[in-house]
PDB file of C-alpha atoms and ligand atoms in Angstrom:
ATOM      1  CA  MET A  19     -24.570  47.190  -4.468  1.00 71.00           C
ATOM      2  CA  GLU A  20     -25.143  50.919  -5.019  1.00 89.00           C
ATOM      3  CA  ASN A  21     -26.272  51.959  -8.470  1.00 94.00           C
ATOM      4  CA  LEU A  22     -27.818  54.879 -10.298  1.00 96.00           C
ATOM      5  CA  GLU A  23     -29.909  54.269 -13.366  1.00 96.00           C
ATOM      6  CA  LEU A  24     -31.629  56.240 -16.101  1.00 97.00           C
ATOM      7  CA  LYS A  25     -34.526  54.532 -17.906  1.00 97.00           C
ATOM      8  CA  GLN A  26     -35.830  56.054 -21.134  1.00 97.00           C
ATOM      9  CA  VAL A  27     -34.915  59.504 -19.869  1.00 98.00           C
ATOM     10  CA  LYS A  28     -35.890  62.392 -22.115  1.00 98.00           C
ATOM     11  CA  LYS A  29     -35.329  66.066 -21.553  1.00 98.00           C
ATOM     12  CA  VAL A  30     -36.852  68.734 -23.740  1.00 98.00           C
ATOM     13  CA  PHE A  31     -36.289  72.454 -23.190  1.00 97.00           C
ATOM     14  CA  GLY A  32     -38.506  75.225 -24.539  1.00 94.00           C
ATOM     15  CA  SER A  33     -41.491  74.840 -26.822  1.00 92.00           C
ATOM     16  CA  GLY A  34     -42.577  75.374 -30.407  1.00 91.00           C
ATOM     17  CA  SER A  35     -39.782  76.469 -32.732  1.00 92.00           C
ATOM     18  CA  ASN A  36     -37.500  77.028 -29.715  1.00 93.00           C
ATOM     19  CA  GLN A  37     -37.771  73.411 -28.619  1.00 95.00           C
ATOM     20  CA  VAL A  38     -34.479  71.635 -27.924  1.00 95.00           C
ATOM     21  CA  THR A  39     -34.276  67.914 -27.205  1.00 96.00           C
ATOM     22  CA  ALA A  40     -31.264  67.677 -24.887  1.00 97.00           C
ATOM     23  CA  LEU A  41     -31.746  63.972 -24.061  1.00 98.00           C
ATOM     24  CA  ALA A  42     -33.558  61.720 -26.489  1.00 97.00           C
ATOM     25  CA  GLY A  43     -34.282  58.556 -24.458  1.00 96.00           C
ATOM     26  CA  ILE A  44     -31.288  57.586 -22.350  1.00 98.00           C
ATOM     27  CA  ASN A  45     -30.772  54.157 -20.804  1.00 97.00           C
ATOM     28  CA  PHE A  46     -27.724  54.146 -18.601  1.00 95.00           C
ATOM     29  CA  GLN A  47     -26.425  52.649 -15.376  1.00 96.00           C
ATOM     30  CA  ALA A  48     -23.551  53.616 -13.084  1.00 97.00           C
ATOM     31  CA  LYS A  49     -22.389  51.045 -10.545  1.00 96.00           C
ATOM     32  CA  ALA A  50     -20.398  51.142  -7.327  1.00 97.00           C
ATOM     33  CA  GLY A  51     -16.768  50.209  -7.844  1.00 97.00           C
ATOM     34  CA  GLU A  52     -16.561  51.768 -11.305  1.00 97.00           C
ATOM     35  CA  VAL A  53     -15.544  55.001 -12.943  1.00 98.00           C
ATOM     36  CA  THR A  54     -18.014  55.645 -15.733  1.00 97.00           C
ATOM     37  CA  LEU A  55     -16.956  58.191 -18.331  1.00 98.00           C
ATOM     38  CA  ILE A  56     -19.461  59.880 -20.619  1.00 98.00           C
ATOM     39  CA  LEU A  57     -17.722  61.615 -23.490  1.00 97.00           C
ATOM     40  CA  GLY A  58     -19.407  64.062 -25.799  1.00 96.00           C
ATOM     41  CA  PRO A  59     -18.944  67.347 -27.623  1.00 94.00           C
ATOM     42  CA  SER A  60     -20.293  70.649 -26.354  1.00 94.00           C
ATOM     43  CA  GLY A  61     -24.085  70.766 -26.464  1.00 94.00           C
ATOM     44  CA  SER A  62     -24.491  66.988 -26.575  1.00 96.00           C
ATOM     45  CA  GLY A  63     -26.437  66.888 -23.290  1.00 97.00           C
ATOM     46  CA  LYS A  64     -23.690  65.994 -20.786  1.00 97.00           C
ATOM     47  CA  SER A  65     -24.555  68.538 -18.092  1.00 97.00           C
ATOM     48  CA  THR A  66     -28.264  67.850 -18.516  1.00 97.00           C
ATOM     49  CA  LEU A  67     -27.688  64.112 -18.070  1.00 98.00           C
ATOM     50  CA  LEU A  68     -25.515  64.571 -14.977  1.00 97.00           C
ATOM     51  CA  THR A  69     -27.885  66.974 -13.216  1.00 96.00           C
ATOM     52  CA  ILE A  70     -30.860  64.701 -13.887  1.00 95.00           C
ATOM     53  CA  LEU A  71     -28.858  61.709 -12.644  1.00 95.00           C
ATOM     54  CA  GLY A  72     -28.238  63.542  -9.365  1.00 93.00           C
ATOM     55  CA  GLY A  73     -31.774  64.859  -8.983  1.00 90.00           C
ATOM     56  CA  LEU A  74     -30.907  68.529  -9.535  1.00 90.00           C
ATOM     57  CA  GLN A  75     -33.451  68.719 -12.330  1.00 92.00           C
ATOM     58  CA  GLN A  76     -36.315  66.492 -13.431  1.00 92.00           C
ATOM     59  CA  PRO A  77     -36.548  64.598 -16.722  1.00 95.00           C
ATOM     60  CA  SER A  78     -39.389  65.435 -19.145  1.00 96.00           C
ATOM     61  CA  ALA A  79     -40.043  61.686 -19.337  1.00 96.00           C
ATOM     62  CA  GLY A  80     -38.511  58.480 -18.008  1.00 97.00           C
ATOM     63  CA  GLU A  81     -37.170  57.433 -14.637  1.00 96.00           C
ATOM     64  CA  VAL A  82     -34.141  57.956 -12.422  1.00 95.00           C
ATOM     65  CA  LEU A  83     -33.570  54.979 -10.136  1.00 94.00           C
ATOM     66  CA  VAL A  84     -31.294  54.776  -7.097  1.00 91.00           C
ATOM     67  CA  ASN A  85     -30.717  51.188  -6.076  1.00 88.00           C
ATOM     68  CA  GLY A  86     -33.946  50.430  -7.903  1.00 87.00           C
ATOM     69  CA  GLN A  87     -35.947  53.151  -6.127  1.00 86.00           C
ATOM     70  CA  LYS A  88     -37.414  56.048  -8.092  1.00 88.00           C
ATOM     71  CA  LEU A  89     -35.540  59.255  -7.308  1.00 82.00           C
ATOM     72  CA  ASN A  90     -38.276  61.412  -8.809  1.00 74.00           C
ATOM     73  CA  GLU A  91     -40.692  60.140  -6.172  1.00 78.00           C
ATOM     74  CA  LEU A  92     -38.572  61.921  -3.592  1.00 81.00           C
ATOM     75  CA  THR A  93     -39.514  65.584  -3.369  1.00 81.00           C
ATOM     76  CA  GLY A  94     -38.825  68.572  -1.133  1.00 84.00           C
ATOM     77  CA  PRO A  95     -36.794  67.931   2.026  1.00 88.00           C
ATOM     78  CA  ALA A  96     -36.507  64.178   1.356  1.00 86.00           C
ATOM     79  CA  ALA A  97     -34.875  64.896  -2.011  1.00 85.00           C
ATOM     80  CA  ASP A  98     -32.537  67.448  -0.417  1.00 86.00           C
ATOM     81  CA  GLN A  99     -31.571  64.959   2.293  1.00 88.00           C
ATOM     82  CA  PHE A 100     -30.920  62.282  -0.273  1.00 88.00           C
ATOM     83  CA  ARG A 101     -28.620  64.528  -2.301  1.00 89.00           C
ATOM     84  CA  LEU A 102     -26.834  65.748   0.811  1.00 89.00           C
ATOM     85  CA  ASN A 103     -26.163  62.267   2.163  1.00 89.00           C
ATOM     86  CA  HIS A 104     -25.527  60.286  -0.996  1.00 93.00           C
ATOM     87  CA  ILE A 105     -24.464  62.482  -3.902  1.00 94.00           C
ATOM     88  CA  GLY A 106     -21.275  64.459  -4.357  1.00 94.00           C
ATOM     89  CA  PHE A 107     -21.434  66.992  -7.169  1.00 95.00           C
ATOM     90  CA  ILE A 108     -18.392  68.484  -8.805  1.00 95.00           C
ATOM     91  CA  LEU A 109     -19.937  71.127 -11.028  1.00 93.00           C
ATOM     92  CA  GLN A 110     -18.352  73.243 -13.738  1.00 88.00           C
ATOM     93  CA  ALA A 111     -18.694  76.412 -11.741  1.00 85.00           C
ATOM     94  CA  HIS A 112     -16.684  75.300  -8.752  1.00 83.00           C
ATOM     95  CA  ASN A 113     -19.155  76.948  -6.353  1.00 89.00           C
ATOM     96  CA  LEU A 114     -16.612  77.739  -3.659  1.00 94.00           C
ATOM     97  CA  VAL A 115     -17.878  80.194  -1.042  1.00 95.00           C
ATOM     98  CA  PRO A 116     -15.965  83.442  -1.778  1.00 95.00           C
ATOM     99  CA  HIS A 117     -15.382  84.659   1.798  1.00 96.00           C
ATOM    100  CA  LEU A 118     -14.260  81.298   3.210  1.00 97.00           C
ATOM    101  CA  THR A 119     -10.739  79.892   3.148  1.00 97.00           C
ATOM    102  CA  VAL A 120     -10.180  76.519   1.527  1.00 97.00           C
ATOM    103  CA  GLN A 121     -10.070  74.933   4.998  1.00 97.00           C
ATOM    104  CA  ASP A 122     -13.383  76.544   5.885  1.00 97.00           C
ATOM    105  CA  GLN A 123     -15.021  75.243   2.691  1.00 96.00           C
ATOM    106  CA  PHE A 124     -14.596  71.817   4.295  1.00 96.00           C
ATOM    107  CA  THR A 125     -15.620  73.008   7.776  1.00 96.00           C
ATOM    108  CA  LEU A 126     -18.820  74.255   6.159  1.00 95.00           C
ATOM    109  CA  VAL A 127     -19.535  70.724   4.933  1.00 95.00           C
ATOM    110  CA  ASP A 128     -19.337  69.582   8.591  1.00 95.00           C
ATOM    111  CA  LYS A 129     -21.918  72.193   9.540  1.00 95.00           C
ATOM    112  CA  VAL A 130     -24.352  71.240   6.790  1.00 93.00           C
ATOM    113  CA  LYS A 131     -23.782  67.506   6.978  1.00 94.00           C
ATOM    114  CA  THR A 132     -22.920  66.697  10.559  1.00 94.00           C
ATOM    115  CA  ALA A 133     -22.130  62.987  10.264  1.00 94.00           C
ATOM    116  CA  GLY A 134     -20.445  60.541   7.948  1.00 95.00           C
ATOM    117  CA  ASN A 135     -17.812  62.857   6.489  1.00 97.00           C
ATOM    118  CA  LEU A 136     -14.328  61.501   5.867  1.00 96.00           C
ATOM    119  CA  PRO A 137     -11.966  60.754   8.760  1.00 96.00           C
ATOM    120  CA  ALA A 138      -9.084  63.259   8.908  1.00 96.00           C
ATOM    121  CA  ALA A 139      -6.397  60.738   7.939  1.00 96.00           C
ATOM    122  CA  THR A 140      -8.206  59.661   4.776  1.00 95.00           C
ATOM    123  CA  PHE A 141      -9.020  63.221   3.801  1.00 96.00           C
ATOM    124  CA  ASP A 142      -5.389  64.322   4.325  1.00 96.00           C
ATOM    125  CA  GLN A 143      -4.330  61.602   1.956  1.00 96.00           C
ATOM    126  CA  TYR A 144      -6.749  62.868  -0.706  1.00 96.00           C
ATOM    127  CA  LEU A 145      -5.581  66.461  -0.175  1.00 96.00           C
ATOM    128  CA  GLY A 146      -2.026  65.271  -0.765  1.00 95.00           C
ATOM    129  CA  GLN A 147      -2.981  63.392  -3.881  1.00 94.00           C
ATOM    130  CA  LEU A 148      -4.805  66.465  -5.205  1.00 95.00           C
ATOM    131  CA  GLY A 149      -1.802  68.636  -4.267  1.00 94.00           C
ATOM    132  CA  ILE A 150      -3.832  71.184  -2.321  1.00 96.00           C
ATOM    133  CA  GLN A 151      -2.564  70.821   1.269  1.00 96.00           C
ATOM    134  CA  ASP A 152      -0.680  74.126   1.045  1.00 97.00           C
ATOM    135  CA  LEU A 153      -3.802  75.944  -0.137  1.00 98.00           C
ATOM    136  CA  LEU A 154      -5.831  75.465   3.060  1.00 98.00           C
ATOM    137  CA  PRO A 155      -5.376  79.063   4.364  1.00 98.00           C
ATOM    138  CA  LYS A 156      -6.086  80.676   0.984  1.00 98.00           C
ATOM    139  CA  PHE A 157      -9.276  82.301  -0.253  1.00 97.00           C
ATOM    140  CA  PRO A 158     -10.918  81.277  -3.562  1.00 96.00           C
ATOM    141  CA  GLN A 159      -9.923  84.579  -5.228  1.00 96.00           C
ATOM    142  CA  ASP A 160      -6.249  83.680  -4.696  1.00 97.00           C
ATOM    143  CA  LEU A 161      -6.517  80.279  -6.386  1.00 96.00           C
ATOM    144  CA  SER A 162      -5.811  79.502 -10.021  1.00 94.00           C
ATOM    145  CA  GLY A 163      -8.552  77.815 -12.055  1.00 93.00           C
ATOM    146  CA  GLY A 164      -6.861  74.457 -11.649  1.00 94.00           C
ATOM    147  CA  GLN A 165      -6.430  74.907  -7.900  1.00 95.00           C
ATOM    148  CA  SER A 166     -10.049  75.850  -7.392  1.00 95.00           C
ATOM    149  CA  GLN A 167     -11.087  72.864  -9.490  1.00 94.00           C
ATOM    150  CA  ARG A 168      -9.072  70.534  -7.250  1.00 95.00           C
ATOM    151  CA  VAL A 169     -10.553  72.131  -4.112  1.00 96.00           C
ATOM    152  CA  ALA A 170     -14.043  71.563  -5.530  1.00 96.00           C
ATOM    153  CA  ILE A 171     -13.146  67.901  -6.099  1.00 96.00           C
ATOM    154  CA  ALA A 172     -11.859  67.596  -2.514  1.00 96.00           C
ATOM    155  CA  ARG A 173     -14.989  69.194  -1.104  1.00 96.00           C
ATOM    156  CA  ALA A 174     -17.219  66.697  -2.922  1.00 96.00           C
ATOM    157  CA  LEU A 175     -15.074  63.780  -1.727  1.00 96.00           C
ATOM    158  CA  TYR A 176     -15.011  65.034   1.868  1.00 96.00           C
ATOM    159  CA  ALA A 177     -18.734  64.414   2.306  1.00 96.00           C
ATOM    160  CA  ASN A 178     -18.027  60.750   1.501  1.00 96.00           C
ATOM    161  CA  PRO A 179     -20.942  60.305  -0.949  1.00 96.00           C
ATOM    162  CA  ASP A 180     -21.960  56.982  -2.516  1.00 96.00           C
ATOM    163  CA  PHE A 181     -22.202  58.635  -5.917  1.00 97.00           C
ATOM    164  CA  ILE A 182     -19.663  61.135  -7.218  1.00 97.00           C
ATOM    165  CA  LEU A 183     -20.969  63.086 -10.202  1.00 97.00           C
ATOM    166  CA  ALA A 184     -18.450  65.291 -11.959  1.00 97.00           C
ATOM    167  CA  ASP A 185     -18.996  67.760 -14.804  1.00 97.00           C
ATOM    168  CA  GLU A 186     -15.784  68.475 -16.752  1.00 95.00           C
ATOM    169  CA  PRO A 187     -13.686  68.058 -13.574  1.00 94.00           C
ATOM    170  CA  THR A 188     -10.354  68.331 -15.376  1.00 94.00           C
ATOM    171  CA  ALA A 189     -10.996  71.192 -17.817  1.00 90.00           C
ATOM    172  CA  ALA A 190      -8.541  73.501 -16.028  1.00 89.00           C
ATOM    173  CA  LEU A 191      -5.840  70.901 -15.281  1.00 92.00           C
ATOM    174  CA  ASP A 192      -2.544  70.088 -16.967  1.00 93.00           C
ATOM    175  CA  SER A 193      -1.929  66.514 -18.082  1.00 94.00           C
ATOM    176  CA  GLN A 194       0.007  65.455 -15.001  1.00 94.00           C
ATOM    177  CA  ARG A 195      -2.835  66.635 -12.748  1.00 93.00           C
ATOM    178  CA  VAL A 196      -5.375  64.911 -14.964  1.00 95.00           C
ATOM    179  CA  THR A 197      -3.538  61.638 -14.430  1.00 95.00           C
ATOM    180  CA  GLU A 198      -3.462  62.213 -10.643  1.00 92.00           C
ATOM    181  CA  VAL A 199      -7.152  63.081 -10.513  1.00 94.00           C
ATOM    182  CA  GLY A 200      -8.058  60.155 -12.774  1.00 96.00           C
ATOM    183  CA  LYS A 201      -6.123  57.769 -10.520  1.00 95.00           C
ATOM    184  CA  LEU A 202      -7.741  59.200  -7.390  1.00 95.00           C
ATOM    185  CA  PHE A 203     -11.244  58.760  -8.819  1.00 96.00           C
ATOM    186  CA  GLN A 204     -10.441  55.184  -9.769  1.00 96.00           C
ATOM    187  CA  LYS A 205      -8.926  54.403  -6.371  1.00 95.00           C
ATOM    188  CA  ILE A 206     -11.981  55.783  -4.586  1.00 95.00           C
ATOM    189  CA  ALA A 207     -14.342  53.866  -6.865  1.00 96.00           C
ATOM    190  CA  GLN A 208     -12.514  50.589  -6.335  1.00 96.00           C
ATOM    191  CA  GLN A 209     -11.395  50.788  -2.721  1.00 94.00           C
ATOM    192  CA  GLU A 210     -14.404  52.593  -1.286  1.00 93.00           C
ATOM    193  CA  GLN A 211     -16.954  51.031  -3.642  1.00 95.00           C
ATOM    194  CA  LYS A 212     -18.261  54.362  -4.898  1.00 96.00           C
ATOM    195  CA  ALA A 213     -19.906  54.991  -8.248  1.00 97.00           C
ATOM    196  CA  VAL A 214     -18.042  57.762 -10.061  1.00 98.00           C
ATOM    197  CA  VAL A 215     -19.652  59.330 -13.123  1.00 98.00           C
ATOM    198  CA  ILE A 216     -17.681  61.859 -15.127  1.00 98.00           C
ATOM    199  CA  VAL A 217     -19.101  63.783 -18.085  1.00 98.00           C
ATOM    200  CA  THR A 218     -16.420  65.440 -20.146  1.00 96.00           C
ATOM    201  CA  HIS A 219     -14.851  66.033 -23.506  1.00 94.00           C
ATOM    202  CA  ASP A 220     -11.433  65.371 -21.961  1.00 94.00           C
ATOM    203  CA  LEU A 221     -10.137  62.202 -23.630  1.00 95.00           C
ATOM    204  CA  ARG A 222      -7.212  62.134 -21.197  1.00 95.00           C
ATOM    205  CA  LEU A 223      -9.546  60.602 -18.584  1.00 96.00           C
ATOM    206  CA  LYS A 224     -10.087  57.452 -20.655  1.00 96.00           C
ATOM    207  CA  ALA A 225      -6.995  55.880 -19.098  1.00 95.00           C
ATOM    208  CA  ASN A 226      -8.719  55.652 -15.700  1.00 96.00           C
ATOM    209  CA  ALA A 227     -12.238  54.743 -16.769  1.00 97.00           C
ATOM    210  CA  ASP A 228     -13.905  51.357 -16.312  1.00 96.00           C
ATOM    211  CA  LYS A 229     -16.825  52.075 -18.670  1.00 97.00           C
ATOM    212  CA  ILE A 230     -16.879  54.585 -21.490  1.00 97.00           C
ATOM    213  CA  TYR A 231     -19.985  55.972 -23.152  1.00 98.00           C
ATOM    214  CA  GLN A 232     -20.364  58.404 -26.000  1.00 97.00           C
ATOM    215  CA  LEU A 233     -23.142  60.995 -25.933  1.00 97.00           C
ATOM    216  CA  ILE A 234     -24.037  62.585 -29.257  1.00 95.00           C
ATOM    217  CA  ASP A 235     -27.111  64.745 -29.840  1.00 92.00           C
ATOM    218  CA  GLY A 236     -28.803  63.395 -26.729  1.00 95.00           C
ATOM    219  CA  GLN A 237     -28.239  59.725 -27.597  1.00 96.00           C
ATOM    220  CA  ILE A 238     -25.900  57.489 -25.611  1.00 97.00           C
ATOM    221  CA  LYS A 239     -23.960  54.393 -26.555  1.00 97.00           C
ATOM    222  CA  GLU A 240     -21.282  52.362 -24.838  1.00 95.00           C
ATOM    223  CA  VAL A 241     -17.941  52.311 -26.582  1.00 94.00           C
ATOM    224  CA  SER A 242     -15.229  49.680 -26.126  1.00 74.00           C
ATOM    225  CA  GLU A 243     -11.662  50.491 -24.970  1.00 60.00           C
TER     226      GLU A 243
HETATM  227  N1  ADP B 386     -31.947  75.302 -19.072  1.00 59.31           N
HETATM  228  C1  ADP B 386     -31.914  75.165 -20.401  1.00 59.31           C
HETATM  229  N2  ADP B 386     -32.784  75.812 -21.205  1.00 59.31           N
HETATM  230  C2  ADP B 386     -32.776  75.661 -22.557  1.00 59.31           C
HETATM  231  N3  ADP B 386     -31.912  74.867 -23.211  1.00 59.31           N
HETATM  232  C3  ADP B 386     -31.008  74.192 -22.470  1.00 59.31           C
HETATM  233  C4  ADP B 386     -30.961  74.303 -21.036  1.00 59.31           C
HETATM  234  N4  ADP B 386     -29.960  73.502 -20.583  1.00 59.31           N
HETATM  235  C5  ADP B 386     -29.406  72.933 -21.678  1.00 59.31           C
HETATM  236  N5  ADP B 386     -30.033  73.336 -22.812  1.00 59.31           N
HETATM  237  C6  ADP B 386     -29.741  72.880 -24.186  1.00 59.31           C
HETATM  238  O1  ADP B 386     -29.657  71.457 -24.189  1.00 59.31           O
HETATM  239  C7  ADP B 386     -28.581  71.012 -24.993  1.00 59.31           C
HETATM  240  C8  ADP B 386     -27.605  70.211 -24.154  1.00 59.31           C
HETATM  241  O2  ADP B 386     -26.986  71.078 -23.215  1.00 59.31           O
HETATM  242  P1  ADP B 386     -25.940  70.579 -22.129  1.00 59.31           P
HETATM  243  O3  ADP B 386     -26.528  69.464 -21.367  1.00 59.31           O
HETATM  244  O4  ADP B 386     -25.507  71.769 -21.358  1.00 59.31           O
HETATM  245  O5  ADP B 386     -24.756  70.036 -23.047  1.00 59.31           O
HETATM  246  P2  ADP B 386     -23.202  69.823 -22.712  1.00 59.31           P
HETATM  247  O6  ADP B 386     -23.048  69.818 -21.231  1.00 59.31           O
HETATM  248  O7  ADP B 386     -22.851  68.519 -23.371  1.00 59.31           O
HETATM  249  O8  ADP B 386     -22.476  70.957 -23.361  1.00 59.31           O
HETATM  250  C9  ADP B 386     -27.972  72.262 -25.617  1.00 59.31           C
HETATM  251  O9  ADP B 386     -28.549  72.457 -26.878  1.00 59.31           O
HETATM  252  C10 ADP B 386     -28.365  73.354 -24.652  1.00 59.31           C
HETATM  253  O10 ADP B 386     -28.441  74.593 -25.302  1.00 59.31           O
HETATM  254 MG1   MG B 387     -21.832  70.943 -19.978  1.00 59.31          MG
END
């Protein structure tokens, strides 16, 4: 069973009077088959938590465990390979390549990660559910914020990662789209046994979450409902 775990994770930025404790000792686990939602106001440490969880930055203290193995023991190319093959990031800046069409954003994934990406039929289904099939010939500059957000979601899903880590993935979406995206994340978690972790202040995603946590001032707690 795939899982990602934080143990006593702390993250401190800066030093002296500029010191900021972004994460103050986080214990947290995300499991395959579940959508885990971490809610919190701006500045509460959501993006810091998500990037540490996916190995994009290192904690100041504590451990990140993937299926019980320490992620911070992986460095250099091994860490890059791990992220490439197992983690799908949906980041706030959608990071689409400006001079590539939407279709070619996905073709690029095939070039970087040559095996294990989604079969065409499955991916078509996801494109339909995200409502972006008609956008394939367009360039990022011709997309609305919501469209580019949905393309970024599709790109992360296309690589078929075990762990899908999303930072405010619905900020630019209207409520109907939020429901669609929430349902898609939950379907993928359940049917494909993926672990989906979403950090957000968007309460609309609660409807499709299996576990809900609250992050306040770098401290996390599980909330019921
Ligand atoms: N690279 C950084 N350097 C200095 N401070 C940072 C850095 N990244 C985040 N912080 C600080 O850590 C705290 C949490 O930030 P962040 O994780 O971005 O919160 P959120 O995503 O919930 O808005 C904030 O006070 C922020 O200013
Ligand atoms: Mg953030």
